[in-house]
Tab-separated table of C-alpha atoms and ligand atoms in Angstrom:
chain	number	residue	atom	x	y	z
A	130	UNK	CA	8.313	0.135	4.159
A	131	UNK	CA	8.288	1.896	0.789
A	132	UNK	CA	5.480	0.812	-1.550
A	133	UNK	CA	4.638	2.057	-5.018
A	134	UNK	CA	1.428	1.611	-6.970
A	135	UNK	CA	1.829	2.358	-10.659
A	136	UNK	CA	-1.955	2.719	-10.999
A	137	UNK	CA	-2.562	2.711	-14.813
A	138	UNK	CA	0.092	5.255	-15.716
A	139	UNK	CA	2.594	3.067	-17.593
A	140	UNK	CA	2.573	0.787	-20.618
A	141	UNK	CA	3.858	-2.787	-20.441
A	142	UNK	CA	7.487	-2.271	-21.479
A	143	UNK	CA	7.680	0.954	-19.492
A	144	UNK	CA	6.526	-0.988	-16.417
A	145	UNK	CA	9.210	-3.639	-16.876
A	146	UNK	CA	11.952	-1.042	-17.439
A	147	UNK	CA	10.841	0.826	-14.319
A	148	UNK	CA	10.578	-2.361	-12.221
A	149	UNK	CA	14.056	-3.420	-13.362
A	150	UNK	CA	15.458	-0.025	-12.339
A	151	UNK	CA	13.695	-0.098	-8.956
A	152	UNK	CA	14.848	-3.665	-8.277
A	153	UNK	CA	18.462	-2.688	-8.999
A	154	UNK	CA	18.334	0.465	-6.881
A	155	UNK	CA	16.670	-1.302	-3.962
A	156	UNK	CA	18.731	-4.471	-3.958
A	157	UNK	CA	21.995	-2.481	-4.010
A	158	UNK	CA	20.842	0.064	-1.424
A	159	UNK	CA	22.510	-0.062	2.002
A	160	UNK	CA	19.197	0.612	3.814
A	161	UNK	CA	17.606	-2.416	2.117
A	162	UNK	CA	20.685	-4.574	2.626
A	163	UNK	CA	20.728	-3.640	6.319
A	164	UNK	CA	17.064	-4.609	6.622
A	165	UNK	CA	15.863	-1.133	7.659
A	166	UNK	CA	13.963	-0.533	4.397
A	167	UNK	CA	11.615	-2.845	2.521
A	168	UNK	CA	10.323	-2.098	-0.970
A	169	UNK	CA	7.243	-3.415	-2.743
A	170	UNK	CA	5.776	-2.528	-6.125
A	171	UNK	CA	2.242	-2.899	-7.464
A	172	UNK	CA	2.096	-2.931	-11.294
A	173	UNK	CA	-0.905	-3.666	-13.524
A	174	UNK	CA	-2.109	-7.292	-13.690
A	175	UNK	CA	-0.555	-8.240	-17.064
A	176	UNK	CA	2.898	-7.174	-15.834
A	177	UNK	CA	2.796	-9.335	-12.705
A	178	UNK	CA	4.371	-12.419	-14.183
A	179	UNK	CA	7.293	-10.484	-15.674
A	180	UNK	CA	7.594	-8.557	-12.418
A	181	UNK	CA	7.852	-11.914	-10.646
A	182	UNK	CA	10.886	-12.727	-12.808
A	183	UNK	CA	12.439	-9.321	-12.126
A	184	UNK	CA	11.875	-9.737	-8.372
A	185	UNK	CA	12.958	-13.400	-8.202
A	186	UNK	CA	15.683	-13.876	-5.571
A	187	UNK	CA	15.460	-10.143	-4.882
A	188	UNK	CA	15.016	-8.097	-1.727
A	189	UNK	CA	11.943	-6.404	-3.174
A	190	UNK	CA	8.464	-7.854	-3.340
A	191	UNK	CA	5.437	-7.153	-5.454
A	192	UNK	CA	1.696	-7.369	-5.538
A	193	UNK	CA	-1.470	-6.354	-7.326
A	194	UNK	CA	-3.699	-3.294	-7.238
A	195	UNK	CA	-6.975	-5.215	-6.895
A	196	UNK	CA	-8.482	-8.683	-6.486
A	197	UNK	CA	-11.841	-10.413	-6.802
A	198	UNK	CA	-14.131	-11.012	-3.848
A	199	UNK	CA	-14.505	-14.685	-4.801
A	200	UNK	CA	-11.750	-17.295	-5.029
A	201	UNK	CA	-12.910	-18.900	-8.312
A	202	UNK	CA	-15.876	-19.151	-10.639
A	203	UNK	CA	-17.903	-17.329	-13.274
A	204	UNK	CA	-16.585	-13.791	-12.688
A	205	UNK	CA	-15.565	-12.519	-16.129
A	206	UNK	CA	-12.678	-10.094	-16.082
A	207	UNK	CA	-11.804	-10.630	-12.419
A	208	UNK	CA	-8.534	-11.928	-10.932
A	209	UNK	CA	-8.655	-14.039	-7.782
A	210	UNK	CA	-6.513	-13.945	-4.648
A	211	UNK	CA	-5.294	-17.542	-5.133
A	212	UNK	CA	-4.256	-16.650	-8.712
A	213	UNK	CA	-2.244	-13.671	-7.454
A	214	UNK	CA	-0.630	-15.768	-4.727
A	215	UNK	CA	0.320	-18.411	-7.298
A	216	UNK	CA	2.031	-15.772	-9.471
A	217	UNK	CA	4.069	-14.787	-6.422
A	218	UNK	CA	2.312	-11.679	-5.147
A	219	UNK	CA	2.835	-10.906	-1.490
A	220	UNK	CA	0.621	-7.800	-1.369
A	221	UNK	CA	-2.721	-6.748	-2.763
A	222	UNK	CA	-4.270	-3.312	-2.583
A	223	UNK	CA	-7.820	-3.122	-1.275
A	224	UNK	CA	-10.201	-0.191	-1.160
A	225	UNK	CA	-8.152	2.505	-2.861
A	226	UNK	CA	-10.022	5.819	-3.071
A	227	UNK	CA	-10.025	5.574	-6.879
A	228	UNK	CA	-11.699	2.136	-6.754
A	229	UNK	CA	-14.298	3.516	-4.379
A	230	UNK	CA	-14.945	6.710	-6.333
A	231	UNK	CA	-14.627	5.493	-9.941
A	232	UNK	CA	-15.628	1.818	-9.752
A	233	UNK	CA	-18.342	1.926	-7.121
A	234	UNK	CA	-16.560	-0.132	-4.465
A	235	UNK	CA	-18.663	0.037	-1.329
A	236	UNK	CA	-17.724	-0.819	2.251
A	237	UNK	CA	-19.278	-4.250	1.621
A	238	UNK	CA	-16.959	-4.831	-1.359
A	239	UNK	CA	-13.949	-3.697	0.667
A	240	UNK	CA	-14.897	-6.140	3.463
A	241	UNK	CA	-15.198	-9.014	0.984
A	242	UNK	CA	-11.921	-8.189	-0.779
A	243	UNK	CA	-10.054	-7.833	2.519
A	244	UNK	CA	-11.344	-11.250	3.604
A	245	UNK	CA	-10.388	-12.708	0.189
A	246	UNK	CA	-6.850	-11.321	0.494
A	247	UNK	CA	-6.333	-12.918	3.909
A	248	UNK	CA	-7.820	-16.228	2.678
A	249	UNK	CA	-5.238	-16.314	-0.104
A	250	UNK	CA	-2.390	-15.559	2.303
A	251	UNK	CA	-1.816	-12.124	0.750
A	252	UNK	CA	-1.075	-9.041	2.822
A	253	UNK	CA	-3.826	-6.492	2.193
A	254	UNK	CA	-2.667	-2.941	1.581
A	255	UNK	CA	-5.852	-1.551	3.031
A	256	UNK	CA	-6.396	2.028	1.860
A	257	UNK	CA	-8.376	4.340	4.096
A	258	UNK	CA	-8.572	8.105	4.538
A	259	UNK	CA	-10.967	10.975	4.970
A	260	UNK	CA	-12.590	12.615	1.934
A	261	UNK	CA	-12.250	16.213	3.079
A	262	UNK	CA	-9.571	17.886	5.132
A	263	UNK	CA	-10.564	17.876	8.807
A	264	UNK	CA	-8.788	17.734	12.189
A	265	UNK	CA	-6.503	14.779	13.037
A	266	UNK	CA	-8.826	13.428	15.768
A	267	UNK	CA	-11.804	13.238	13.404
A	268	UNK	CA	-9.667	11.817	10.585
A	269	UNK	CA	-8.215	9.107	12.845
A	270	UNK	CA	-11.655	8.175	14.208
A	271	UNK	CA	-12.995	7.781	10.684
A	272	UNK	CA	-9.961	5.738	9.598
A	273	UNK	CA	-10.209	3.399	12.588
A	274	UNK	CA	-13.917	2.910	11.935
A	275	UNK	CA	-13.136	2.054	8.286
A	276	UNK	CA	-10.331	-0.361	9.227
A	277	UNK	CA	-12.611	-2.154	11.708
A	278	UNK	CA	-15.335	-2.344	9.098
A	279	UNK	CA	-12.984	-3.654	6.399
A	280	UNK	CA	-11.721	-6.400	8.711
A	281	UNK	CA	-15.102	-7.479	9.985
A	282	UNK	CA	-15.565	-10.375	7.516
A	283	UNK	CA	-11.990	-11.667	7.728
A	284	UNK	CA	-11.441	-15.078	9.295
A	285	UNK	CA	-8.346	-15.065	11.497
A	286	UNK	CA	-9.166	-18.294	13.308
A	287	UNK	CA	-6.891	-20.719	11.461
A	288	UNK	CA	-3.472	-19.157	11.728
A	289	UNK	CA	-1.228	-16.928	13.792
A	290	UNK	CA	-1.355	-13.137	13.528
A	291	UNK	CA	-1.655	-12.180	9.858
A	292	UNK	CA	0.250	-9.199	8.455
A	293	UNK	CA	-1.817	-6.157	7.500
A	294	UNK	CA	-0.585	-2.970	5.890
A	295	UNK	CA	-2.797	0.071	6.328
A	296	UNK	CA	-2.230	2.834	3.787
A	297	UNK	CA	-3.454	6.088	5.290
A	298	UNK	CA	-4.336	8.176	2.247
A	299	UNK	CA	-6.360	11.319	2.913
A	300	UNK	CA	-8.424	11.509	-0.268
A	301	UNK	CA	-7.912	15.258	-0.557
A	302	UNK	CA	-4.129	14.689	-0.719
A	303	UNK	CA	-4.183	12.079	-3.530
A	304	UNK	CA	-3.128	13.514	-6.896
A	305	UNK	CA	-2.486	16.867	-5.220
A	306	UNK	CA	0.564	19.089	-5.661
A	307	UNK	CA	1.786	18.301	-2.124
A	308	UNK	CA	1.092	15.815	0.681
A	309	UNK	CA	-0.779	16.589	3.895
A	310	UNK	CA	1.289	18.442	6.492
A	311	UNK	CA	3.737	16.167	8.341
A	312	UNK	CA	2.308	17.050	11.785
A	313	UNK	CA	-1.192	16.137	10.605
A	314	UNK	CA	-0.016	12.842	9.065
A	315	UNK	CA	1.988	11.969	12.171
A	316	UNK	CA	-0.943	12.641	14.495
A	317	UNK	CA	-3.400	10.519	12.476
A	318	UNK	CA	-0.912	7.684	11.942
A	319	UNK	CA	0.039	7.510	15.612
A	320	UNK	CA	-3.633	7.098	16.493
A	321	UNK	CA	-4.118	4.426	13.816
A	322	UNK	CA	-1.022	2.673	15.127
A	323	UNK	CA	-2.426	2.703	18.659
A	324	UNK	CA	-5.542	0.987	17.358
A	325	UNK	CA	-3.558	-1.585	15.343
A	326	UNK	CA	-1.477	-2.437	18.410
A	327	UNK	CA	-4.646	-3.121	20.376
A	328	UNK	CA	-5.602	-5.952	18.009
A	329	UNK	CA	-3.982	-9.357	18.381
A	330	UNK	CA	-5.408	-11.183	15.330
A	331	UNK	CA	-3.089	-9.326	12.970
A	332	UNK	CA	0.176	-7.417	12.947
A	333	UNK	CA	-0.624	-4.035	11.473
A	334	UNK	CA	1.642	-1.338	10.147
A	335	UNK	CA	0.668	2.043	8.747
A	336	UNK	CA	2.183	3.830	5.759
A	337	UNK	CA	1.231	7.236	4.358
A	338	UNK	CA	0.155	7.896	0.777
A	339	UNK	CA	-1.094	10.973	-1.056
A	340	UNK	CA	1.435	13.000	-3.082
A	341	UNK	CA	4.261	11.525	-1.004
A	342	UNK	CA	7.745	12.112	-2.363
A	343	UNK	CA	11.313	13.043	-1.554
A	344	UNK	CA	11.684	14.758	1.852
A	345	UNK	CA	8.497	13.498	3.455
A	346	UNK	CA	9.844	10.507	5.385
A	347	UNK	CA	12.565	12.706	6.873
A	348	UNK	CA	9.845	15.058	8.134
A	349	UNK	CA	7.735	12.174	9.479
A	350	UNK	CA	10.513	10.178	11.106
A	351	UNK	CA	9.264	7.054	12.833
A	352	UNK	CA	5.714	8.333	13.293
A	353	UNK	CA	4.810	6.164	10.276
A	354	UNK	CA	6.057	2.765	9.105
A	355	UNK	CA	6.723	4.069	5.623
A	356	UNK	CA	5.269	5.629	2.482
A	357	UNK	CA	2.894	4.562	-0.254
A	358	UNK	CA	4.076	6.363	-3.361
A	359	UNK	CA	2.291	7.232	-6.578
A	360	UNK	CA	3.426	9.727	-9.234
A	361	UNK	CA	6.519	10.826	-7.379
A	362	UNK	CA	8.048	7.336	-7.692
A	363	UNK	CA	7.882	7.314	-11.488
A	364	UNK	CA	11.462	8.541	-11.538
A	365	UNK	CA	13.496	5.679	-10.033
A	366	UNK	CA	16.026	8.228	-8.743
A	367	UNK	CA	13.332	9.597	-6.411
A	368	UNK	CA	12.986	6.131	-4.896
A	369	UNK	CA	16.749	6.011	-4.394
A	370	UNK	CA	16.638	9.372	-2.591
A	371	UNK	CA	13.772	8.190	-0.376
A	372	UNK	CA	15.730	5.047	0.522
A	373	UNK	CA	18.690	7.309	1.374
A	374	UNK	CA	16.363	9.172	3.735
A	375	UNK	CA	15.181	5.934	5.353
A	376	UNK	CA	18.814	4.948	5.866
A	377	UNK	CA	19.568	8.297	7.504
A	378	UNK	CA	16.568	7.949	9.828
A	379	UNK	CA	17.836	4.653	11.152
A	380	UNK	CA	21.261	5.904	12.301
B	20	LIG	O1	-2.926	6.992	-4.318
B	20	LIG	C1	-1.715	7.014	-4.153
B	20	LIG	C2	-0.920	5.786	-3.992
B	20	LIG	O2	-1.732	4.678	-4.183
B	20	LIG	C3	-1.000	8.282	-4.135
B	20	LIG	O3	-0.830	8.732	-5.444
B	20	LIG	P1	-0.096	10.137	-5.684
B	20	LIG	O4	1.167	10.091	-4.858
B	20	LIG	O5	0.178	10.160	-7.148
B	20	LIG	O6	-1.018	11.215	-5.184
């Protein structure tokens, strides 16, 4: 699973050119064709509709970087889960470290947005990760506590197991020159995976984000379900190389 959030780096046309390039690379890639790699992209809201056209009948999917807590109403400037689903989003990011640090999103907000995503039938890309570098046991314990907390308002009663994507993003590794060490990532993600497997209301997978780029998935192997890329996916050729790596891992 290779996801990319563009954050707010690109302009509109730049986003569409990039999405077109990624769609072409992914849909022609043997790892995607063989079903061993999946790609999703998360552009800014105003590019979603054009991204839907680019991704129509394609192997790649798309989603949004944020959603409102409520489904409809007097919430100026917000975008609801049902709106995103109607545009064709499959994924929506919830609780990214930048939303928490820069826009005051609390645990309560993350709970409400996670519940809203599930209500709309979207797969939350639930971002969690420790603030400061620590040991893998402490990091995993904190992540599992945050996942449990984020899910605590979600209603799973009306359907079969819902898909959930956990993005393990140690906050100290976001926007850094290099990712966390592969052994550290693998240890934390294996523990998160163990927790996700113990829950039956949802089917959870865990991807790593935080300065992820070419070479990392080869080092991590199958200890993670994929990567959540930021800056290092701005060059579409880097995404091609990462898909090559995924293909090599599966043989
Ligand atoms: O936060 C991230 C993905 O959402 C990671 O971003 P960078 O890879 O640019 O550090």
